Each structure stands twice: as structure tokens, then as C-alpha cells.
PDB file of C-alpha atoms in Angstrom:
ATOM      1  CA  MET A   1       0.001   0.079  -0.047  1.00 54.00           C
ATOM      2  CA  SER A   2       1.352   3.488  -0.839  1.00 63.00           C
ATOM      3  CA  VAL A   3       2.410   5.559   1.788  1.00 66.00           C
ATOM      4  CA  LEU A   4       0.000   8.382   0.130  1.00 67.00           C
ATOM      5  CA  ALA A   5      -2.880   6.281   1.210  1.00 75.00           C
ATOM      6  CA  VAL A   6      -3.021   8.167   4.398  1.00 83.00           C
ATOM      7  CA  LEU A   7      -4.270  10.906   2.286  1.00 84.00           C
ATOM      8  CA  ASP A   8      -7.126   9.215   0.857  1.00 88.00           C
ATOM      9  CA  PRO A   9     -10.076  10.690   3.167  1.00 92.00           C
ATOM     10  CA  ALA A  10      -8.756  14.246   1.852  1.00 92.00           C
ATOM     11  CA  VAL A  11      -8.519  12.954  -1.516  1.00 93.00           C
ATOM     12  CA  ALA A  12     -12.016  11.795  -1.371  1.00 94.00           C
ATOM     13  CA  VAL A  13     -13.089  15.233  -0.167  1.00 95.00           C
ATOM     14  CA  ALA A  14     -11.392  16.714  -3.297  1.00 95.00           C
ATOM     15  CA  HIS A  15     -12.710  14.141  -5.555  1.00 96.00           C
ATOM     16  CA  ALA A  16     -16.327  15.009  -4.490  1.00 96.00           C
ATOM     17  CA  ALA A  17     -15.641  18.712  -4.786  1.00 96.00           C
ATOM     18  CA  VAL A  18     -14.212  18.323  -8.191  1.00 96.00           C
ATOM     19  CA  ALA A  19     -17.037  15.963  -9.312  1.00 96.00           C
ATOM     20  CA  ALA A  20     -19.629  18.403  -8.234  1.00 97.00           C
ATOM     21  CA  ILE A  21     -18.191  21.394 -10.086  1.00 96.00           C
ATOM     22  CA  ALA A  22     -18.002  19.035 -13.273  1.00 96.00           C
ATOM     23  CA  HIS A  23     -21.610  18.543 -13.019  1.00 95.00           C
ATOM     24  CA  VAL A  24     -21.843  22.161 -14.405  1.00 96.00           C
ATOM     25  CA  LEU A  25     -18.530  22.490 -16.010  1.00 95.00           C
ATOM     26  CA  PRO A  26     -16.222  20.623 -18.120  1.00 96.00           C
ATOM     27  CA  THR A  27     -14.006  18.513 -15.874  1.00 96.00           C
ATOM     28  CA  ALA A  28     -10.663  20.051 -17.011  1.00 97.00           C
ATOM     29  CA  LEU A  29     -12.122  23.473 -16.160  1.00 97.00           C
ATOM     30  CA  ALA A  30     -13.480  22.124 -12.677  1.00 97.00           C
ATOM     31  CA  ILE A  31      -9.917  21.135 -11.896  1.00 97.00           C
ATOM     32  CA  VAL A  32      -8.787  24.727 -12.692  1.00 97.00           C
ATOM     33  CA  LEU A  33     -11.689  26.548 -10.791  1.00 97.00           C
ATOM     34  CA  PHE A  34     -11.211  24.117  -7.769  1.00 96.00           C
ATOM     35  CA  VAL A  35      -7.425  24.689  -7.629  1.00 95.00           C
ATOM     36  CA  LEU A  36      -7.891  28.615  -7.835  1.00 96.00           C
ATOM     37  CA  VAL A  37     -10.511  28.320  -4.977  1.00 95.00           C
ATOM     38  CA  VAL A  38      -8.156  26.612  -2.666  1.00 92.00           C
ATOM     39  CA  ARG A  39      -5.248  29.113  -3.557  1.00 92.00           C
ATOM     40  CA  LEU A  40      -7.561  31.887  -2.873  1.00 94.00           C
ATOM     41  CA  ALA A  41      -8.328  30.248   0.580  1.00 91.00           C
ATOM     42  CA  LEU A  42      -4.402  30.186   1.368  1.00 88.00           C
ATOM     43  CA  HIS A  43      -3.969  33.670  -0.012  1.00 89.00           C
ATOM     44  CA  PRO A  44      -4.154  35.350   3.585  1.00 87.00           C
ATOM     45  CA  LEU A  45      -1.044  33.107   4.460  1.00 82.00           C
ATOM     46  CA  ALA A  46       0.858  34.385   1.488  1.00 84.00           C
ATOM     47  CA  ARG A  47       0.134  37.939   2.534  1.00 85.00           C
ATOM     48  CA  ALA A  48       1.197  37.251   5.998  1.00 79.00           C
ATOM     49  CA  ALA A  49       4.218  35.699   4.836  1.00 78.00           C
ATOM     50  CA  ALA A  50       5.242  38.674   2.410  1.00 81.00           C
ATOM     51  CA  ARG A  51       4.656  41.155   5.142  1.00 78.00           C
ATOM     52  CA  GLY A  52       7.114  39.070   7.442  1.00 74.00           C
ATOM     53  CA  GLU A  53       9.669  38.785   4.580  1.00 76.00           C
ATOM     54  CA  LYS A  54       9.425  42.346   4.021  1.00 75.00           C
ATOM     55  CA  ALA A  55      10.050  43.294   7.582  1.00 73.00           C
ATOM     56  CA  ARG A  56      13.024  40.728   7.496  1.00 72.00           C
ATOM     57  CA  SER A  57      14.330  42.432   4.459  1.00 74.00           C
ATOM     58  CA  THR A  58      14.655  45.715   6.523  1.00 76.00           C
ATOM     59  CA  LEU A  59      16.776  43.923   9.025  1.00 75.00           C
ATOM     60  CA  ALA A  60      19.517  42.909   6.327  1.00 73.00           C
ATOM     61  CA  PRO A  61      21.751  45.310   7.447  1.00 79.00           C
ATOM     62  CA  LYS A  62      21.751  44.642  11.195  1.00 81.00           C
ATOM     63  CA  ILE A  63      21.745  40.804  10.414  1.00 79.00           C
ATOM     64  CA  ALA A  64      25.005  41.423   8.123  1.00 79.00           C
ATOM     65  CA  GLU A  65      26.804  43.379  10.853  1.00 81.00           C
ATOM     66  CA  LEU A  66      25.900  40.547  13.560  1.00 81.00           C
ATOM     67  CA  ASN A  67      27.138  37.825  11.034  1.00 79.00           C
ATOM     68  CA  ARG A  68      30.439  39.923  10.574  1.00 81.00           C
ATOM     69  CA  LYS A  69      30.804  40.583  14.041  1.00 81.00           C
ATOM     70  CA  HIS A  70      30.176  36.904  15.516  1.00 79.00           C
ATOM     71  CA  LYS A  71      31.551  35.097  12.277  1.00 76.00           C
ATOM     72  CA  ASP A  72      34.168  33.285  14.572  1.00 78.00           C
ATOM     73  CA  ARG A  73      31.715  32.452  17.057  1.00 81.00           C
ATOM     74  CA  PRO A  74      28.743  30.453  15.842  1.00 81.00           C
ATOM     75  CA  GLU A  75      26.682  29.917  18.925  1.00 84.00           C
ATOM     76  CA  LYS A  76      26.915  33.575  19.910  1.00 82.00           C
ATOM     77  CA  GLN A  77      26.000  34.604  16.420  1.00 81.00           C
ATOM     78  CA  ARG A  78      22.820  32.371  16.486  1.00 82.00           C
ATOM     79  CA  GLU A  79      21.880  33.878  19.986  1.00 85.00           C
ATOM     80  CA  ALA A  80      22.276  37.416  18.758  1.00 83.00           C
ATOM     81  CA  LEU A  81      20.260  36.674  15.484  1.00 81.00           C
ATOM     82  CA  ALA A  82      17.623  35.037  17.612  1.00 82.00           C
ATOM     83  CA  GLU A  83      17.353  38.072  19.786  1.00 82.00           C
ATOM     84  CA  LEU A  84      17.280  40.355  17.142  1.00 81.00           C
ATOM     85  CA  TYR A  85      14.328  38.542  15.441  1.00 79.00           C
ATOM     86  CA  ARG A  86      12.577  38.436  18.650  1.00 81.00           C
ATOM     87  CA  LYS A  87      13.042  42.143  19.537  1.00 81.00           C
ATOM     88  CA  GLU A  88      11.725  43.135  15.921  1.00 73.00           C
ATOM     89  CA  GLN A  89       8.989  40.417  16.119  1.00 72.00           C
ATOM     90  CA  VAL A  90      10.037  38.992  12.778  1.00 72.00           C
ATOM     91  CA  SER A  91      10.285  35.242  11.905  1.00 69.00           C
ATOM     92  CA  PRO A  92      13.467  34.100  10.062  1.00 67.00           C
ATOM     93  CA  PHE A  93      11.161  31.617   8.110  1.00 69.00           C
ATOM     94  CA  ALA A  94       8.173  33.675   7.278  1.00 63.00           C
ATOM     95  CA  GLY A  95       8.895  33.384   3.446  1.00 63.00           C
ATOM     96  CA  CYS A  96       8.592  29.792   3.674  1.00 69.00           C
ATOM     97  CA  LEU A  97       5.145  29.408   5.150  1.00 65.00           C
ATOM     98  CA  PRO A  98       3.070  29.259   1.821  1.00 64.00           C
ATOM     99  CA  MET A  99       5.300  26.742   0.524  1.00 69.00           C
ATOM    100  CA  LEU A 100       4.942  24.422   3.671  1.00 78.00           C
ATOM    101  CA  VAL A 101       1.161  24.998   3.741  1.00 74.00           C
ATOM    102  CA  GLN A 102       0.752  23.854  -0.037  1.00 75.00           C
ATOM    103  CA  ILE A 103       2.890  20.475   0.378  1.00 83.00           C
ATOM    104  CA  PRO A 104      -0.385  18.797   1.925  1.00 87.00           C
ATOM    105  CA  PHE A 105      -2.558  20.298  -0.913  1.00 87.00           C
ATOM    106  CA  PHE A 106      -0.137  19.112  -3.632  1.00 87.00           C
ATOM    107  CA  SER A 107       0.133  15.579  -2.071  1.00 90.00           C
ATOM    108  CA  VAL A 108      -3.509  15.284  -1.996  1.00 92.00           C
ATOM    109  CA  MET A 109      -3.897  16.702  -5.798  1.00 90.00           C
ATOM    110  CA  TYR A 110      -1.144  14.210  -6.879  1.00 88.00           C
ATOM    111  CA  ARG A 111      -2.798  11.307  -5.432  1.00 91.00           C
ATOM    112  CA  LEU A 112      -6.117  12.360  -6.845  1.00 92.00           C
ATOM    113  CA  PHE A 113      -4.629  12.550 -10.316  1.00 91.00           C
ATOM    114  CA  THR A 114      -2.252   9.525 -10.332  1.00 87.00           C
ATOM    115  CA  THR A 115      -4.936   6.991  -8.972  1.00 88.00           C
ATOM    116  CA  PRO A 116      -7.391   5.647 -11.339  1.00 89.00           C
ATOM    117  CA  ASN A 117     -10.733   7.432 -10.836  1.00 94.00           C
ATOM    118  CA  ASP A 118     -13.811   8.542 -12.956  1.00 95.00           C
ATOM    119  CA  LEU A 119     -12.463  12.195 -13.058  1.00 95.00           C
ATOM    120  CA  LEU A 120      -9.705  11.002 -15.133  1.00 95.00           C
ATOM    121  CA  ASP A 121     -11.822   9.456 -17.820  1.00 94.00           C
ATOM    122  CA  HIS A 122     -12.856  12.893 -18.830  1.00 96.00           C
ATOM    123  CA  THR A 123     -11.114  14.719 -21.723  1.00 96.00           C
ATOM    124  CA  LEU A 124      -9.458  18.071 -22.317  1.00 96.00           C
ATOM    125  CA  PHE A 125      -9.749  18.847 -25.966  1.00 94.00           C
ATOM    126  CA  GLY A 126     -10.434  15.209 -26.555  1.00 93.00           C
ATOM    127  CA  VAL A 127      -7.372  13.970 -24.825  1.00 96.00           C
ATOM    128  CA  PRO A 128      -8.150  11.722 -21.721  1.00 96.00           C
ATOM    129  CA  LEU A 129      -7.123  13.471 -18.312  1.00 96.00           C
ATOM    130  CA  GLY A 130      -5.510  10.213 -17.189  1.00 95.00           C
ATOM    131  CA  LEU A 131      -3.292  10.167 -20.240  1.00 96.00           C
ATOM    132  CA  HIS A 132       0.619  10.251 -19.844  1.00 95.00           C
ATOM    133  CA  VAL A 133       2.724  11.636 -22.432  1.00 94.00           C
ATOM    134  CA  GLY A 134       4.547   8.392 -22.939  1.00 92.00           C
ATOM    135  CA  ASN A 135       1.389   6.981 -23.995  1.00 94.00           C
ATOM    136  CA  ALA A 136       0.349   9.765 -26.208  1.00 93.00           C
ATOM    137  CA  HIS A 137      -0.144   9.290 -30.168  1.00 92.00           C
ATOM    138  CA  GLY A 138      -1.614  11.699 -32.668  1.00 92.00           C
ATOM    139  CA  ALA A 139      -0.940  15.318 -33.294  1.00 94.00           C
ATOM    140  CA  THR A 140      -3.854  16.407 -30.785  1.00 94.00           C
ATOM    141  CA  GLN A 141      -2.648  14.513 -27.839  1.00 96.00           C
ATOM    142  CA  PHE A 142       1.065  15.877 -28.213  1.00 96.00           C
ATOM    143  CA  ALA A 143      -0.309  19.321 -28.792  1.00 97.00           C
ATOM    144  CA  VAL A 144      -2.207  19.294 -25.415  1.00 97.00           C
ATOM    145  CA  PHE A 145       1.093  18.131 -23.490  1.00 96.00           C
ATOM    146  CA  ALA A 146       3.090  20.662 -25.619  1.00 97.00           C
ATOM    147  CA  VAL A 147       0.781  23.592 -24.745  1.00 97.00           C
ATOM    148  CA  LEU A 148       0.830  22.489 -21.002  1.00 97.00           C
ATOM    149  CA  GLU A 149       4.706  22.081 -20.969  1.00 97.00           C
ATOM    150  CA  ALA A 150       5.063  25.509 -22.684  1.00 97.00           C
ATOM    151  CA  GLY A 151       2.812  27.054 -20.281  1.00 97.00           C
ATOM    152  CA  LEU A 152       4.763  25.573 -17.163  1.00 97.00           C
ATOM    153  CA  ALA A 153       8.172  26.483 -18.947  1.00 97.00           C
ATOM    154  CA  ALA A 154       6.957  30.209 -19.363  1.00 97.00           C
ATOM    155  CA  VAL A 155       5.896  30.333 -15.595  1.00 96.00           C
ATOM    156  CA  GLY A 156       9.179  28.712 -14.736  1.00 95.00           C
ATOM    157  CA  TYR A 157      11.144  31.439 -16.713  1.00 95.00           C
ATOM    158  CA  VAL A 158       9.213  34.071 -14.842  1.00 93.00           C
ATOM    159  CA  ASN A 159      10.188  32.546 -11.620  1.00 91.00           C
ATOM    160  CA  TYR A 160      13.733  31.777 -12.540  1.00 91.00           C
ATOM    161  CA  ARG A 161      14.328  35.701 -13.431  1.00 89.00           C
ATOM    162  CA  ARG A 162      12.725  36.899 -10.183  1.00 86.00           C
ATOM    163  CA  ALA A 163      14.648  34.247  -8.034  1.00 83.00           C
ATOM    164  CA  ARG A 164      17.867  35.382  -9.892  1.00 84.00           C
ATOM    165  CA  ARG A 165      17.163  39.122  -8.914  1.00 80.00           C
ATOM    166  CA  ALA A 166      16.201  38.038  -5.296  1.00 74.00           C
ATOM    167  CA  ALA A 167      19.452  35.988  -5.016  1.00 70.00           C
ATOM    168  CA  ALA A 168      21.416  38.725  -6.168  1.00 72.00           C
ATOM    169  CA  ALA A 169      19.742  41.068  -3.876  1.00 66.00           C
ATOM    170  CA  GLN A 170      20.876  39.068  -0.732  1.00 64.00           C
ATOM    171  CA  THR A 171      23.625  40.916   1.191  1.00 58.00           C
ATOM    172  CA  THR A 172      24.668  37.265   2.855  1.00 57.00           C
ATOM    173  CA  PRO A 173      24.759  34.747  -0.136  1.00 58.00           C
ATOM    174  CA  GLN A 174      23.625  31.285   1.305  1.00 62.00           C
ATOM    175  CA  PRO A 175      25.316  28.106   0.359  1.00 60.00           C
ATOM    176  CA  GLY A 176      23.628  26.708  -2.897  1.00 62.00           C
ATOM    177  CA  ALA A 177      21.691  29.973  -3.777  1.00 67.00           C
ATOM    178  CA  ALA A 178      23.198  30.205  -7.219  1.00 72.00           C
ATOM    179  CA  LEU A 179      21.385  27.049  -7.888  1.00 79.00           C
ATOM    180  CA  LEU A 180      17.945  27.719  -6.272  1.00 80.00           C
ATOM    181  CA  PRO A 181      16.620  29.641  -9.288  1.00 83.00           C
ATOM    182  CA  TYR A 182      16.843  26.686 -11.519  1.00 84.00           C
ATOM    183  CA  LEU A 183      14.390  24.726  -9.315  1.00 88.00           C
ATOM    184  CA  SER A 184      11.774  27.145 -11.123  1.00 89.00           C
ATOM    185  CA  PHE A 185      11.754  24.752 -13.731  1.00 92.00           C
ATOM    186  CA  GLY A 186      11.052  21.778 -11.298  1.00 92.00           C
ATOM    187  CA  SER A 187       7.086  21.923 -12.173  1.00 93.00           C
ATOM    188  CA  ALA A 188       7.713  21.701 -16.044  1.00 95.00           C
ATOM    189  CA  LEU A 189       9.977  18.515 -15.672  1.00 95.00           C
ATOM    190  CA  PHE A 190       7.719  16.816 -13.077  1.00 94.00           C
ATOM    191  CA  ALA A 191       4.782  17.333 -15.690  1.00 94.00           C
ATOM    192  CA  LEU A 192       6.445  14.928 -17.789  1.00 94.00           C
ATOM    193  CA  LEU A 193       5.776  12.155 -15.371  1.00 94.00           C
ATOM    194  CA  VAL A 194       2.281  12.797 -14.676  1.00 94.00           C
ATOM    195  CA  PRO A 195      -1.045  12.439 -16.546  1.00 96.00           C
ATOM    196  CA  VAL A 196      -2.816  15.448 -18.148  1.00 97.00           C
ATOM    197  CA  ALA A 197      -4.982  16.386 -15.119  1.00 96.00           C
ATOM    198  CA  ALA A 198      -1.773  16.557 -12.767  1.00 95.00           C
ATOM    199  CA  ALA A 199      -0.021  18.572 -15.299  1.00 96.00           C
ATOM    200  CA  LEU A 200      -3.304  21.155 -15.624  1.00 96.00           C
ATOM    201  CA  TYR A 201      -3.024  21.007 -11.807  1.00 96.00           C
ATOM    202  CA  LEU A 202       0.657  22.176 -11.867  1.00 95.00           C
ATOM    203  CA  LEU A 203       0.054  24.786 -14.583  1.00 97.00           C
ATOM    204  CA  THR A 204      -2.856  26.353 -12.634  1.00 96.00           C
ATOM    205  CA  THR A 205      -1.242  26.579  -9.348  1.00 94.00           C
ATOM    206  CA  SER A 206       2.269  27.647 -10.638  1.00 94.00           C
ATOM    207  CA  ALA A 207       0.575  30.533 -12.688  1.00 96.00           C
ATOM    208  CA  TRP A 208      -1.191  31.448  -9.518  1.00 95.00           C
ATOM    209  CA  SER A 209       1.840  31.533  -7.391  1.00 91.00           C
ATOM    210  CA  ALA A 210       3.715  33.587  -9.961  1.00 92.00           C
ATOM    211  CA  ALA A 211       1.036  36.233 -10.219  1.00 94.00           C
ATOM    212  CA  GLU A 212       0.455  36.291  -6.267  1.00 92.00           C
ATOM    213  CA  ARG A 213       4.310  36.905  -5.864  1.00 89.00           C
ATOM    214  CA  ALA A 214       4.442  39.303  -8.378  1.00 89.00           C
ATOM    215  CA  TRP A 215       1.528  41.225  -6.689  1.00 90.00           C
ATOM    216  CA  LEU A 216       2.683  40.688  -3.257  1.00 87.00           C
ATOM    217  CA  TYR A 217       6.228  41.872  -3.802  1.00 82.00           C
ATOM    218  CA  ARG A 218       5.617  44.379  -6.603  1.00 79.00           C
ATOM    219  CA  GLY A 219       8.279  47.199  -6.983  1.00 66.00           C
ATOM    220  CA  THR A 220      10.870  45.212  -4.870  1.00 63.00           C
ATOM    221  CA  ASP A 221      13.067  42.176  -5.303  1.00 52.00           C
ATOM    222  CA  GLN A 222      12.322  40.928  -1.839  1.00 51.00           C
ATOM    223  CA  ALA A 223      10.614  37.654  -2.773  1.00 52.00           C
ATOM    224  CA  PRO A 224      12.853  34.968  -1.208  1.00 49.00           C
ATOM    225  CA  ALA A 225      14.770  32.818  -3.762  1.00 43.00           C
ATOM    226  CA  ALA A 226      14.100  29.669  -1.987  1.00 42.00           C
ATOM    227  CA  VAL A 227      10.309  30.306  -2.205  1.00 43.00           C
ATOM    228  CA  LEU A 228      10.443  31.681  -5.718  1.00 41.00           C
ATOM    229  CA  ALA A 229      11.870  28.302  -6.779  1.00 39.00           C
ATOM    230  CA  ALA A 230       9.109  26.184  -5.084  1.00 42.00           C
TER     231      ALA A 230
END
């Protein structure tokens, strides 16, 4: 039994919600609408994380000074940073909150779209939602996969550019920071391993994330590179 079977109760709820919408709209559109509603419900957490990250960015000069002052005393450095965050009431992990909250949702949607069920029997432009690219044949099926991949690659490129700017703006570069922007293309690569329905979910949630970050961090390069690459 798959370890993801523990998610089956939540998967059943998600299935019922998408199926209910699919009584009114095409199933592919029902998936998109369901994902947008969930992401909208999570938006307050993203706003809170953005506020925390912006507040943390204002402390960057002080953080850099503490790192320089205590660079030979790691324990003292950690204590000083913890005291600074406590005094300013800022969490050092604020920018990671939306990503952490999305993990259970991603797992549920992955389980829903990779486990055989009636939703996957429906189609997107005549292409079964349960079809994998490895089993595709004919121009129409490959065209649908190509459009989904192109969309994910475009969103990935937008995130890549913002992540590069965010990494360059960091006063204290973190180990491996140069590689983090390339994780922006992870969804496009992962979509090659999942059926159409899951790729559609990835495109919808990735596009929402990119637009949400652009709005919340407009006029700045403060969006954390690690979160942008998610």
C-alpha cells in the first residue's frame, strides 16, 4: 500500500468537490476552478508571509553586521540573531510559510490525479485526463501536452528571473543560492511524469503562485529565492 494512502480521506473530499463542479462545467475547467478556490483560501497566509519577509528584509543590514561581528563564534551569532528576530517580532522563516502549507494540498492533488478514478476518464480537447505523455499518440494529444509544458516553462522562466534577482539582492549569499533559481523549472520537468490532469493542476497552481508573488512583492526584489523556486 502506498504511503500516500493516508491521504485518501482528503482525496475523497477533493474528488467530491471537483466532481460536483464537473456537473456544471467541463472536468478540466472544474479542476482549474477548484485549484483557484483553494489557492484563494490560502492567500491570507501568503500575504502574512510577504509582510514578514518584507519586515525581515529591513533587518538585512543589522543581520549582516551581526554575522560579521560574530563570524568566528557561531553559537554567539545564533543567539544574537535570535534576539534580533525576537526584539523586532520577525520570523526568519516567514517566507517559507506558503510553500509549507501547499505541501499537503499538492500531495492530495497528486494522489487524486495519479490514482485511477472516474475524473480521469474525462477529456481536455479530446485527450483523456488520465493520459501520460509516454502513451500519447496523434497530433492532438501531443499538442495538448506541448501547450501544458510551454505554459509551465513560461511560468518557470518568470520565476527563474525573479529568483535570480532576489538571490543577487541578498547581502549574505547562502550556500547553494546560485542553484535555487533553476528549481523554478521543476514543475515543467515533473509534468512529464504525470497525467494530463496533474499537469493541468501544476500549470494552474504555478501560474497563481507567480501572479501572487508579483503582486505581493511588486516594486521590490524581496521575494525569497527559495520560495520563488518552489
